[in-house]
PDB file of C-alpha atoms in Angstrom:
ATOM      1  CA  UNK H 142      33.699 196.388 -34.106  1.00  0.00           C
ATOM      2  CA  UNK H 143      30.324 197.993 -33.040  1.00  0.00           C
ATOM      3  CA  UNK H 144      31.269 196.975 -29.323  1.00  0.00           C
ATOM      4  CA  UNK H 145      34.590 199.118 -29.819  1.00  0.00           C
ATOM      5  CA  UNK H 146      32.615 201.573 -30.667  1.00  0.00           C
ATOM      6  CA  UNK H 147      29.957 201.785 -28.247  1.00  0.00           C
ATOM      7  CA  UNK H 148      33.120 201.165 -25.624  1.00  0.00           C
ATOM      8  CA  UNK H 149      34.799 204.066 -26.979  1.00  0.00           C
ATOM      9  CA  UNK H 150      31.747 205.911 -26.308  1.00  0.00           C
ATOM     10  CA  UNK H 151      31.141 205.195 -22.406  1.00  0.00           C
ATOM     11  CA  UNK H 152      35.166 205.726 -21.574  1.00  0.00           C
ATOM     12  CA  UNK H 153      34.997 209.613 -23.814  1.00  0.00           C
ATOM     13  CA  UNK H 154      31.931 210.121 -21.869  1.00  0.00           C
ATOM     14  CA  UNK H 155      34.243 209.377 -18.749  1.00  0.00           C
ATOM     15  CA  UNK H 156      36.738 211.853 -20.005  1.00  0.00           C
ATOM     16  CA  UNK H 157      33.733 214.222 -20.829  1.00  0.00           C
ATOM     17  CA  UNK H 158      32.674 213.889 -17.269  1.00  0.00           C
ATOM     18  CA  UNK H 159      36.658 214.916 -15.619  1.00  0.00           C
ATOM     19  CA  UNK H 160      36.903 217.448 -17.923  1.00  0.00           C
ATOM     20  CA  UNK H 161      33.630 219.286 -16.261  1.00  0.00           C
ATOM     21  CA  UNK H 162      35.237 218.357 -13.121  1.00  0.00           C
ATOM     22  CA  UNK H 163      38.273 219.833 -13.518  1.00  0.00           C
ATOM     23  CA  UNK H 164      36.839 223.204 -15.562  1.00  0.00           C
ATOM     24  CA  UNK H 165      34.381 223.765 -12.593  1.00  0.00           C
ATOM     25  CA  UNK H 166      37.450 223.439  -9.913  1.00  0.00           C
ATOM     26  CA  UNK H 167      39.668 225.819 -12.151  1.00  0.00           C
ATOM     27  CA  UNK H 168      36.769 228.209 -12.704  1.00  0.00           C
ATOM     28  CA  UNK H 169      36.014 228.160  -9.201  1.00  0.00           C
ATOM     29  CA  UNK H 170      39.091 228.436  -8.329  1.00  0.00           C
ATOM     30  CA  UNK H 171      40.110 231.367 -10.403  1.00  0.00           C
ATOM     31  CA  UNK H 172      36.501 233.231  -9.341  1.00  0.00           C
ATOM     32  CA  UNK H 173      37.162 232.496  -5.566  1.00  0.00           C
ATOM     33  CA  UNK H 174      40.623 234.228  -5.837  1.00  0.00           C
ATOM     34  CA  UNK H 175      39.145 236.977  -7.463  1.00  0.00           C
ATOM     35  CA  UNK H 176      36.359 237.659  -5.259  1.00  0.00           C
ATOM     36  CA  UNK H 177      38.599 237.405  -2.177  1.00  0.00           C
ATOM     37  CA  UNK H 178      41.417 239.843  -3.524  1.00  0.00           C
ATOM     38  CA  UNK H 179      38.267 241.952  -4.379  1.00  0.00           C
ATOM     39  CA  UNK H 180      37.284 241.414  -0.647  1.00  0.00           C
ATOM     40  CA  UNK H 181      40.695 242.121   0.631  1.00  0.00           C
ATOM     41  CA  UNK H 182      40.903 245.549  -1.062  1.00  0.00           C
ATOM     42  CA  UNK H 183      37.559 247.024  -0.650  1.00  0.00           C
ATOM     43  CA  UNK H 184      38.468 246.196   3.742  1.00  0.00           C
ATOM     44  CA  UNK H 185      35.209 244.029   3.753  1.00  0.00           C
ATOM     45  CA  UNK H 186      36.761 241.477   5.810  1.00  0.00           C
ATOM     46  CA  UNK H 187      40.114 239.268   5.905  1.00  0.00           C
ATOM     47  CA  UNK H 188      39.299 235.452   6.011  1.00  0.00           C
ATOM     48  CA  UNK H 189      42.261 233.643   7.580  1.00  0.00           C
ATOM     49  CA  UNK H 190      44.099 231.682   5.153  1.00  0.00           C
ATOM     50  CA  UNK H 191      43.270 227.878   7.037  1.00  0.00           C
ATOM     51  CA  UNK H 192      39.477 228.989   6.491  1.00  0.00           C
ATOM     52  CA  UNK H 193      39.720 230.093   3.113  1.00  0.00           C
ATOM     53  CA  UNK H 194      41.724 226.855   1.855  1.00  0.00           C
ATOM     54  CA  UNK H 195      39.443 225.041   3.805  1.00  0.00           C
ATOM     55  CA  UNK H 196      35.851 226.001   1.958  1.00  0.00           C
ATOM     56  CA  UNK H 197      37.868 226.561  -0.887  1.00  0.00           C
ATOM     57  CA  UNK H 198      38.915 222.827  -1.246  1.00  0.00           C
ATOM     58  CA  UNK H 199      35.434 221.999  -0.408  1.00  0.00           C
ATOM     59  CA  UNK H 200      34.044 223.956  -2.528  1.00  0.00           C
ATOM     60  CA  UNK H 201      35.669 222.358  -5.516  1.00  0.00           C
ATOM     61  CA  UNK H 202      35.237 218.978  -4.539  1.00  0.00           C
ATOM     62  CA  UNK H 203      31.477 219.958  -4.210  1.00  0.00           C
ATOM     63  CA  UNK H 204      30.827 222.242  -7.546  1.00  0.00           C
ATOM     64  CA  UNK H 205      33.317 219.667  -9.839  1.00  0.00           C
ATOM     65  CA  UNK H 206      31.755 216.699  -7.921  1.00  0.00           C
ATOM     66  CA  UNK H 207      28.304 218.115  -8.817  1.00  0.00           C
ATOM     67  CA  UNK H 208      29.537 218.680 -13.208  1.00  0.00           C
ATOM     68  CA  UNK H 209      30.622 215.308 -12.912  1.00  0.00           C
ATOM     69  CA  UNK H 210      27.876 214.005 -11.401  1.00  0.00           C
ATOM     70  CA  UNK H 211      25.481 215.356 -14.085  1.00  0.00           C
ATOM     71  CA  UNK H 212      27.514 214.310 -16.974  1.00  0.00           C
ATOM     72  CA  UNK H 213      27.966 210.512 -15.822  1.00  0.00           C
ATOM     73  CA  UNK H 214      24.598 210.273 -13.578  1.00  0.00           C
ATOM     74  CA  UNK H 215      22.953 208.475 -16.718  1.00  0.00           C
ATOM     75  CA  UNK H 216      25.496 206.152 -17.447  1.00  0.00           C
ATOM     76  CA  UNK H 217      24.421 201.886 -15.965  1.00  0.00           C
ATOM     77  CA  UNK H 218      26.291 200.619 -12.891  1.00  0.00           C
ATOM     78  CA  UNK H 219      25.683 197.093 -14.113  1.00  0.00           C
ATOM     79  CA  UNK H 220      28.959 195.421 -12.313  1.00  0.00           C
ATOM     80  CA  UNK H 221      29.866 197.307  -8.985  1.00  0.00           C
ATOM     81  CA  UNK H 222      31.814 195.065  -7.199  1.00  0.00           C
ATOM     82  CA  UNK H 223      30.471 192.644  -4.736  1.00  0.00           C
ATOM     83  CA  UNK H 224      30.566 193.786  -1.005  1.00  0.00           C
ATOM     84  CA  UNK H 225      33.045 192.157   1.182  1.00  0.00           C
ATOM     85  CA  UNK H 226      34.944 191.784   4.259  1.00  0.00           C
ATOM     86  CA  UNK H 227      39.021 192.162   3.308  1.00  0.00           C
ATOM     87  CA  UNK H 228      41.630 189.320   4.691  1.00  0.00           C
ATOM     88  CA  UNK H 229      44.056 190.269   6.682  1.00  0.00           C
ATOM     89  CA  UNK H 230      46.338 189.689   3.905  1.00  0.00           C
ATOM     90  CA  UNK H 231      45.324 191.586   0.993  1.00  0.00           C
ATOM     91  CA  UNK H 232      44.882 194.380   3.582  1.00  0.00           C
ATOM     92  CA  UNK H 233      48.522 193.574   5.211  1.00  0.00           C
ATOM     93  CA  UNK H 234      49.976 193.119   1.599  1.00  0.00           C
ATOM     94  CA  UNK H 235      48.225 196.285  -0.135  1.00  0.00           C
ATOM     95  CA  UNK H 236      49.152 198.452   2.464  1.00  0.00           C
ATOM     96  CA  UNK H 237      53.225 197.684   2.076  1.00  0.00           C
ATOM     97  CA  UNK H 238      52.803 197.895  -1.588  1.00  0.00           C
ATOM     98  CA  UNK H 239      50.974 201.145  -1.730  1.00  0.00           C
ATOM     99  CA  UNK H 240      53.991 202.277   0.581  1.00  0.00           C
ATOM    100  CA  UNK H 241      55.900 201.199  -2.038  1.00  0.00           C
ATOM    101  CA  UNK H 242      54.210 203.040  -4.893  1.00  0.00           C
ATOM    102  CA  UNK H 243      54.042 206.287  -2.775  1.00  0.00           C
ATOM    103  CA  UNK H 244      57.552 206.491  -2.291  1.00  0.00           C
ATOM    104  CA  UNK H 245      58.765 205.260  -5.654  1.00  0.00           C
ATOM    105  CA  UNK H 246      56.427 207.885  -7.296  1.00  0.00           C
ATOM    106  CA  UNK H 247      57.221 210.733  -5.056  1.00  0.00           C
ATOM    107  CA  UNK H 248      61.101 209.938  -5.766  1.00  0.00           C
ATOM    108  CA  UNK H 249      60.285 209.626  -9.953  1.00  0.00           C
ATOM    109  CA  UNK H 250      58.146 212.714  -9.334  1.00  0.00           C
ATOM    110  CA  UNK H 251      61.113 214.999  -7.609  1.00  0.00           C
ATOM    111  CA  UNK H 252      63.663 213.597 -10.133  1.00  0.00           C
ATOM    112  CA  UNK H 253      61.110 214.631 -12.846  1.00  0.00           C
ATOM    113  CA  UNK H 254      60.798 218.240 -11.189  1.00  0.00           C
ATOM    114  CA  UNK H 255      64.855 218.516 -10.434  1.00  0.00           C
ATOM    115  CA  UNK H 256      65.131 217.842 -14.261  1.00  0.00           C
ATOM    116  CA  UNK H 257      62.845 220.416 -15.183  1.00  0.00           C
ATOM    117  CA  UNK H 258      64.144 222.701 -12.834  1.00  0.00           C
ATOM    118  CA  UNK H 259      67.225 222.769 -13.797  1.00  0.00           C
ATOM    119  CA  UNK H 260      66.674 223.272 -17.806  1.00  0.00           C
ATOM    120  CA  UNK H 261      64.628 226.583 -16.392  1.00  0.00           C
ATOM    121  CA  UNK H 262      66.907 227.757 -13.959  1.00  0.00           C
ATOM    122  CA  UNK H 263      65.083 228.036 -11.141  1.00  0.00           C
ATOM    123  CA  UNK H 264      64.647 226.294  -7.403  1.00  0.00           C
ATOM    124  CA  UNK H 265      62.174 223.645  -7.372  1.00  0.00           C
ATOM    125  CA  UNK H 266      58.826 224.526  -5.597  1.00  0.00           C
ATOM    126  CA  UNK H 267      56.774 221.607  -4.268  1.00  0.00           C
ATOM    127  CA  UNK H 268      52.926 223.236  -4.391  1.00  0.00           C
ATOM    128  CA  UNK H 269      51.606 220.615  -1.637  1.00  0.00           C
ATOM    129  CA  UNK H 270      54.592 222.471   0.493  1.00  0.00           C
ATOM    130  CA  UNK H 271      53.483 225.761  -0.618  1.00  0.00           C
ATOM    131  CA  UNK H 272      49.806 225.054   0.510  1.00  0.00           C
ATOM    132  CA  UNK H 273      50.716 223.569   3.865  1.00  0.00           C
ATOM    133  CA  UNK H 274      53.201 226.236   4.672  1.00  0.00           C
ATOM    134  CA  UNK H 275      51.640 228.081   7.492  1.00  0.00           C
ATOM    135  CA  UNK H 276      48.586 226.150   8.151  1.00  0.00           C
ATOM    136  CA  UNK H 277      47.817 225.128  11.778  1.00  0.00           C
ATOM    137  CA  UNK H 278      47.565 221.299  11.946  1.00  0.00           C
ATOM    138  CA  UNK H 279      44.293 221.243  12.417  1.00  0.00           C
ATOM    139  CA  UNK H 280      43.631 222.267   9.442  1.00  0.00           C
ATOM    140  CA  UNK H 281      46.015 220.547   7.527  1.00  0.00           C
ATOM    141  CA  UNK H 282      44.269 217.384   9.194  1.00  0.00           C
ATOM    142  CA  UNK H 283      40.944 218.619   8.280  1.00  0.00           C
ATOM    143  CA  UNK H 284      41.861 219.252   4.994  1.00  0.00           C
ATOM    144  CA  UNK H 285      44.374 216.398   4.211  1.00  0.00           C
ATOM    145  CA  UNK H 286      43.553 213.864   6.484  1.00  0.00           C
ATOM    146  CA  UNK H 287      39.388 213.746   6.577  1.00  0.00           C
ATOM    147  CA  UNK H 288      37.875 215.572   3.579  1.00  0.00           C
ATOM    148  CA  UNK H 289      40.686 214.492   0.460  1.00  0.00           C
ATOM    149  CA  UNK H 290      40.512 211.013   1.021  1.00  0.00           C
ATOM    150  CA  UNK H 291      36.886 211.016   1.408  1.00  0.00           C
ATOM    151  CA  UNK H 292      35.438 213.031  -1.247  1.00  0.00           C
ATOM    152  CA  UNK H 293      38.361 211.813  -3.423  1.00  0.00           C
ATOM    153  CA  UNK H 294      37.379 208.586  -3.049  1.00  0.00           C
ATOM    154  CA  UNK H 295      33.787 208.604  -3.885  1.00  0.00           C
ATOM    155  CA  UNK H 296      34.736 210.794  -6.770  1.00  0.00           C
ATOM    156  CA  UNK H 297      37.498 208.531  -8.282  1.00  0.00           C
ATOM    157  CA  UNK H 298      36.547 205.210  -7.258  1.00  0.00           C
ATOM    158  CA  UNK H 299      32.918 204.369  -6.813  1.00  0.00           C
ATOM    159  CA  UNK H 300      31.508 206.925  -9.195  1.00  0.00           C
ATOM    160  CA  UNK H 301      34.316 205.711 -11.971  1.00  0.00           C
ATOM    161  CA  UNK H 302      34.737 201.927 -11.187  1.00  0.00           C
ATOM    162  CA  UNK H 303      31.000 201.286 -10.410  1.00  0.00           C
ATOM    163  CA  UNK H 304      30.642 202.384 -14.594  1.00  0.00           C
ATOM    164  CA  UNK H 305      33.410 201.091 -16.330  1.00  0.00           C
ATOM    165  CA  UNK H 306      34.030 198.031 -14.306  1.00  0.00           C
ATOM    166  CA  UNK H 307      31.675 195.952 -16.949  1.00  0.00           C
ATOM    167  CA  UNK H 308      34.982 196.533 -19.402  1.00  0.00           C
ATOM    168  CA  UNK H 309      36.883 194.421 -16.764  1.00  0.00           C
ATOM    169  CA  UNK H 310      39.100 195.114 -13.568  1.00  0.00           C
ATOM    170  CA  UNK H 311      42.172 195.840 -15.346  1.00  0.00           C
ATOM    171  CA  UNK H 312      40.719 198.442 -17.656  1.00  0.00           C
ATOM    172  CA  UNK H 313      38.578 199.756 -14.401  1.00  0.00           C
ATOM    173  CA  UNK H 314      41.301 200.143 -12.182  1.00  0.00           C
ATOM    174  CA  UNK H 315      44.088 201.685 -14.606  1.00  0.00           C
ATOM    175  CA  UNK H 316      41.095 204.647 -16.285  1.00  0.00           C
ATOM    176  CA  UNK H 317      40.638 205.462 -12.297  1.00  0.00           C
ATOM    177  CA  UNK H 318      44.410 205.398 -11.500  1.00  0.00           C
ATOM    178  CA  UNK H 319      45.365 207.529 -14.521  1.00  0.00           C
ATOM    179  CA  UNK H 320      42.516 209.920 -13.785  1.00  0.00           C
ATOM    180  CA  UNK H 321      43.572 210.274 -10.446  1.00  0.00           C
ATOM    181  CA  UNK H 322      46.780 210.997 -10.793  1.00  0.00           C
ATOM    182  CA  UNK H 323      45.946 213.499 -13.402  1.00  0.00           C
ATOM    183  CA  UNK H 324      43.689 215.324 -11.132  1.00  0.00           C
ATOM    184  CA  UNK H 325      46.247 216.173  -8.435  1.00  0.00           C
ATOM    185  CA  UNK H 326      47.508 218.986 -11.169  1.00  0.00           C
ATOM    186  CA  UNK H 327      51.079 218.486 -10.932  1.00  0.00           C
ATOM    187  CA  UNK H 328      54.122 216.548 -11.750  1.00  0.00           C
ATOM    188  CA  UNK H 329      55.234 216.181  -7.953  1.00  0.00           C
ATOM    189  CA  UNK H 330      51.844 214.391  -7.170  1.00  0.00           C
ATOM    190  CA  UNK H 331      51.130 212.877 -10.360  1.00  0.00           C
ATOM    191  CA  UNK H 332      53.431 209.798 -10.180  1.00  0.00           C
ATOM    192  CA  UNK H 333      52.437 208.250  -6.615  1.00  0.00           C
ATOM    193  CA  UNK H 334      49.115 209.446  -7.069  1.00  0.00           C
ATOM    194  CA  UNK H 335      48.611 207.149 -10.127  1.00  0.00           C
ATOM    195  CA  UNK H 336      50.287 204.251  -8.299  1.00  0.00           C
ATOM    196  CA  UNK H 337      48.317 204.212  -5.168  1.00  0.00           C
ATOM    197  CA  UNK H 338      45.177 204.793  -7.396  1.00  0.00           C
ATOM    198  CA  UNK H 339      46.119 201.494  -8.848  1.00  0.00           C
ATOM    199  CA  UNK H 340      46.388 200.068  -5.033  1.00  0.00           C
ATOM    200  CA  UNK H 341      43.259 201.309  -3.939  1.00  0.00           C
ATOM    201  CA  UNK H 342      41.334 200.682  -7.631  1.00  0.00           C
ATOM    202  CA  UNK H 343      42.804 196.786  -6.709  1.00  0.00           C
ATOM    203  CA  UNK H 344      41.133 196.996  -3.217  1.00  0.00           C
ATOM    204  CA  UNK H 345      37.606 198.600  -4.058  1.00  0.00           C
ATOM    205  CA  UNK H 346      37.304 196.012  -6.998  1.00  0.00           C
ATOM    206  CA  UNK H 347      37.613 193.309  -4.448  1.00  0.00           C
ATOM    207  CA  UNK H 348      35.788 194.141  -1.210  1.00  0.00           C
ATOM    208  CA  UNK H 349      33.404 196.873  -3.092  1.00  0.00           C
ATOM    209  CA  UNK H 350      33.619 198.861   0.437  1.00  0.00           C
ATOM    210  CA  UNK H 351      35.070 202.345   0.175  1.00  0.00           C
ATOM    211  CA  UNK H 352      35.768 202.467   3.824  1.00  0.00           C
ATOM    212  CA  UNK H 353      39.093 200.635   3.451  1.00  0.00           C
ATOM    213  CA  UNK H 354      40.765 202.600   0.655  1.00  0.00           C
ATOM    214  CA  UNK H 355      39.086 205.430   2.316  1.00  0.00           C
ATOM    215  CA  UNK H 356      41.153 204.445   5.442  1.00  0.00           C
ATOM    216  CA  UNK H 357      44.341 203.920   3.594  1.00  0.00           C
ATOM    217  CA  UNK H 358      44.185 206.737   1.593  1.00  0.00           C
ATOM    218  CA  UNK H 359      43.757 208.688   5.111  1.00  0.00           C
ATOM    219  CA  UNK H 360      46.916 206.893   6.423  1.00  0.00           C
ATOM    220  CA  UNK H 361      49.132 207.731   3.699  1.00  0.00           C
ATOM    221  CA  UNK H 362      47.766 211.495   3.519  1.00  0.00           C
ATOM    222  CA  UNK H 363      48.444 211.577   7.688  1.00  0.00           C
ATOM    223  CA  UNK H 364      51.705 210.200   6.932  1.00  0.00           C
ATOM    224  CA  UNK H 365      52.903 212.646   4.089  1.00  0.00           C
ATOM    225  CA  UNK H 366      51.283 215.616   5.350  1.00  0.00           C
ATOM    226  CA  UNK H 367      50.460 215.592   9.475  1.00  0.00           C
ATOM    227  CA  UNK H 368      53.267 213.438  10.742  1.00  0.00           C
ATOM    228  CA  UNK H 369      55.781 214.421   8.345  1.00  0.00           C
ATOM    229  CA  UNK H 370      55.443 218.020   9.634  1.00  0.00           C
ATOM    230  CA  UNK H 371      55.707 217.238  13.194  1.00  0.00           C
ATOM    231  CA  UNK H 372      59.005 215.271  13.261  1.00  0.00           C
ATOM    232  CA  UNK H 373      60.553 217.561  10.712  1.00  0.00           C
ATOM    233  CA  UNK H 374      62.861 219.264  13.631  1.00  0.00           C
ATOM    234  CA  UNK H 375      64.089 216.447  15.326  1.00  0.00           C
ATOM    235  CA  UNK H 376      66.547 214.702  13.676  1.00  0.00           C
ATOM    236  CA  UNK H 377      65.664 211.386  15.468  1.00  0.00           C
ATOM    237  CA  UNK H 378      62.330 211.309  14.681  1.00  0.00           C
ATOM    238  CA  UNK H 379      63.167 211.663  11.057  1.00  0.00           C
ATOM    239  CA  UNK H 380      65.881 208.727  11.179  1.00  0.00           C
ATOM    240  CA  UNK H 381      62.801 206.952  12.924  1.00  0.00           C
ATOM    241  CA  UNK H 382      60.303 207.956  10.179  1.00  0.00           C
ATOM    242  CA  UNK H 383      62.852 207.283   7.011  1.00  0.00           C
ATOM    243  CA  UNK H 384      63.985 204.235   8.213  1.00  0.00           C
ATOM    244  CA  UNK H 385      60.070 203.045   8.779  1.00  0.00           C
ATOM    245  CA  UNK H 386      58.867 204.512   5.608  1.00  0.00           C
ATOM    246  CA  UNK H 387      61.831 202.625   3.281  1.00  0.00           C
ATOM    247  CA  UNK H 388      61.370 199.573   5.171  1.00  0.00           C
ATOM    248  CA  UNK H 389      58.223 199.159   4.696  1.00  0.00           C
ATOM    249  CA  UNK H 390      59.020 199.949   0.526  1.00  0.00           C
ATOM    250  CA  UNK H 391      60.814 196.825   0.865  1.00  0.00           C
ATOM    251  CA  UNK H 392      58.541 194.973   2.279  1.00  0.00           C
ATOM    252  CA  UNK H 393      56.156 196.039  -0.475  1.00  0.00           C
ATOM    253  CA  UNK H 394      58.571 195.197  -3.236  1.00  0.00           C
ATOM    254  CA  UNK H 395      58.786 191.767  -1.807  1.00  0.00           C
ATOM    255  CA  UNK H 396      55.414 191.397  -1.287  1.00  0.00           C
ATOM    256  CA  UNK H 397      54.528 192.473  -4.696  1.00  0.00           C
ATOM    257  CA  UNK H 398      56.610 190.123  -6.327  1.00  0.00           C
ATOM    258  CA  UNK H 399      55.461 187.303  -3.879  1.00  0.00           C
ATOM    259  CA  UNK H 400      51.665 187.535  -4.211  1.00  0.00           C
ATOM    260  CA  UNK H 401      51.239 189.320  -7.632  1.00  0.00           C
ATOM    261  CA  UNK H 402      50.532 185.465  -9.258  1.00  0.00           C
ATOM    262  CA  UNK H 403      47.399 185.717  -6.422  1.00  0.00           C
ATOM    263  CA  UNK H 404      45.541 188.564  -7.827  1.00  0.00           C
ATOM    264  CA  UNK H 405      42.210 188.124  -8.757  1.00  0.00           C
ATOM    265  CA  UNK H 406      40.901 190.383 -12.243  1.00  0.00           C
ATOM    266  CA  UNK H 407      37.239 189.988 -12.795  1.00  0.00           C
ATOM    267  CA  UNK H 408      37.682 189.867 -16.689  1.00  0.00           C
ATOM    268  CA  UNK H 409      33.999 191.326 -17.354  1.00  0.00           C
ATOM    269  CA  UNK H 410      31.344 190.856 -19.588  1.00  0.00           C
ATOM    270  CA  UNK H 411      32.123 193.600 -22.032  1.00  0.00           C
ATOM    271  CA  UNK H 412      36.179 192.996 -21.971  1.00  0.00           C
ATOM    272  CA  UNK H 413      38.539 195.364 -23.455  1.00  0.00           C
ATOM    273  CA  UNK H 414      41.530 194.371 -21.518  1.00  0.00           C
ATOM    274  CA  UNK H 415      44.172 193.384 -24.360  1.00  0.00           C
ATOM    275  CA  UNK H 416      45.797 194.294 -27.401  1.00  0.00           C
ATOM    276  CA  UNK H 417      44.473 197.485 -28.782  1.00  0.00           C
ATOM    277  CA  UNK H 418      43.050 198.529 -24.985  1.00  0.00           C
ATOM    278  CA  UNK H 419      44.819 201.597 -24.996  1.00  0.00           C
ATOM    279  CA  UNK H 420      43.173 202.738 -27.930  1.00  0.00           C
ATOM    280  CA  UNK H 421      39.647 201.974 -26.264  1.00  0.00           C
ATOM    281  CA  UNK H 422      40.263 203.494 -22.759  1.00  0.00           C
ATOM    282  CA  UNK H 423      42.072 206.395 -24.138  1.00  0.00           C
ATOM    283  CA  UNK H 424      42.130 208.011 -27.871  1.00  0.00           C
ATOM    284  CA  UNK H 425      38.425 209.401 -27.519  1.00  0.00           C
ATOM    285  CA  UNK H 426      37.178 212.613 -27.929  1.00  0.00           C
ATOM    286  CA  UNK H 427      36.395 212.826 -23.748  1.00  0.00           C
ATOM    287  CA  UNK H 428      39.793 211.550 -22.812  1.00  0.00           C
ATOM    288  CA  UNK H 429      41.897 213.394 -24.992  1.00  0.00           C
ATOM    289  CA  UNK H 430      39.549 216.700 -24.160  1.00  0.00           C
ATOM    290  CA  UNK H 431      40.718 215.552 -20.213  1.00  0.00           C
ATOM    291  CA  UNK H 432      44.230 214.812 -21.237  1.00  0.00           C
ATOM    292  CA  UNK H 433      45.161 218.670 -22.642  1.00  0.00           C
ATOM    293  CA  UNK H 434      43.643 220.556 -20.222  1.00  0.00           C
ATOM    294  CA  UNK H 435      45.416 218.122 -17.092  1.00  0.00           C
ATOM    295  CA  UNK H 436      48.382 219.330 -19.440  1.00  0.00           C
ATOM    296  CA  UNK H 437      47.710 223.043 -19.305  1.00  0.00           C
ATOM    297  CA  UNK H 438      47.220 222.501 -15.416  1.00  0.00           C
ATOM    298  CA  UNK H 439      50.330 220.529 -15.324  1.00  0.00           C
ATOM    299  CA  UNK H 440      52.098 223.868 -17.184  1.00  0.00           C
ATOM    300  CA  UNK H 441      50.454 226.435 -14.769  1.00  0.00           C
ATOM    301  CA  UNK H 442      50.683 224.655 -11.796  1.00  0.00           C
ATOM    302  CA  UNK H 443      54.748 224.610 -13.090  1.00  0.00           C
ATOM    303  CA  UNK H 444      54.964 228.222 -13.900  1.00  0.00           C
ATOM    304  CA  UNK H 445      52.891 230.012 -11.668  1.00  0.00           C
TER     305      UNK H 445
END
């Protein structure tokens, strides 16, 4: 009993920690917006929109990076996984089954959205559309392709698995999936965020080197944002990118079901994994703190 407890503790203290995180990005973002309408009236100057995105994206990452930092900073890294070279096969497999989960999630995600539009009335708006629209592509590749997977990655994977991963892999890699996908701020993202997450949570807790899922998580960013962009107007391209991108879903379905009786779950010293987990990872004061205000995100990013 005093074990649940004192887990209870360190996962609210997570949820304490993305809570600052995602209160400094909203404030920041909110005060950013401000200053530059301010700006934009008063004729001071006009920062291109690429630039502004740019240090405004940064920006976040930086000041929520920093709350979260200072909130979790004290917490033990006791179990970080063991650094290691990856096979070619949990490399080869992983990658067709994160394909997998990105396309299954974006599809759950737009259903989701065409549901919701629909009861409102209105034409669905993708916001990751809305932010690339207009952007050069070096700046979407800037943005998308170099500084999200690599500041996301620290953020959501080594700071949160290198902390929690005492309570076992499982627990470890569905807290950082789950907090990931929240994160994103919408519905759209939400769904294939959280099931790469659990992809790249798998992959860290094995090799303990960031630079693959960083390199994945660059790959699938390149192929959603980048590359979907620049075949859009060619109808042969996209037959050529659709028929690559659902083929290799397959392949990740059957590879999934293939080598799922290979995984490997370091069960930890402090387990939680198990009936009652849920209870442990996620009805604390931190989480459920996290959990409203990703909902009143969620309902802005929707009505805005």
């Amino acid at each position: 009993m005093e074990e649940t407890r004192a887990a209870k503790k360190v996962f609210g203290r997570i949820g304490i920690g993305y809570t600052g995180f995602l209160s400094a990005s909203i404030v920041l973002q909110i005060a950013l917006k401000v200053m530059i309408h301010v700006f934009d009236q008063a004729g001071i100057f006009n920062l291109p929109r690429g630039w502004y995105l740019f240090a405004a994206s940064l920006a976040n990452y930086a000041a929520g990076g920093l709350v979260l930092f200072l909130i979790i900073k004290n917490m033990p890294v006791t179990h970080k996984p063991v650094s290691r070279s990856a096979g070619k096969k949990l490399l080869i497999c992983s990658f067709f089954i994160c394909i997998s989960a990105l396309i299954a999630g974006n599809l759950l995600g737009r259903l989701l959205m065409t549901v919701i539009s629909a009861l409102e009335g209105k034409p669905m708006i993708n916001p990751v559309e809305e932010v690339l629209k207009g952007l050069n592509t070096g700046t979407i590749f800037a943005i998308m392709v170099v500084m999200a997977p690599v500041c996301e990655e620290f953020l959501f994977r080594r700071l949160l698995i290198d902390r929690i991963r005492r309570y076992g892999d499982k627990a470890a890699i569905l807290v950082s999936a789950v907090i990931f996908g929240l994160c994103h701020g919408n519905f759209y993202q939400f769904f294939y965020a959280f099931g790469i997450g659990l992809v790249f949570g798998y992959i860290y807790t094995r090799t303990g080197r960031l630079r693959y899922t960083i390199l994945f998580h660059m790959i699938i960013n390149f192929l959603g944002s980048v590359a979907a962009i620049f075949i859009q107007n060619n109808l042969a391209f996209v037959v050529i990118y659709a028929l690559l991108l659902y083929g290799s879903m397959l392949a990740g379905i059957v590879l999934f079901f293939i080598t799922k009786g290979d995984w490997i779950f370091w069960q930890g010293d402090e387990a939680v994994w198990g009936r009652g987990a849920g209870k442990v990872l996620f009805l604390n004061v931190g989480m459920i703190l996290f959990f409203v205000l990703s909902a009143i995100s969620f309902v802005v990013a929707e009505f805005s």
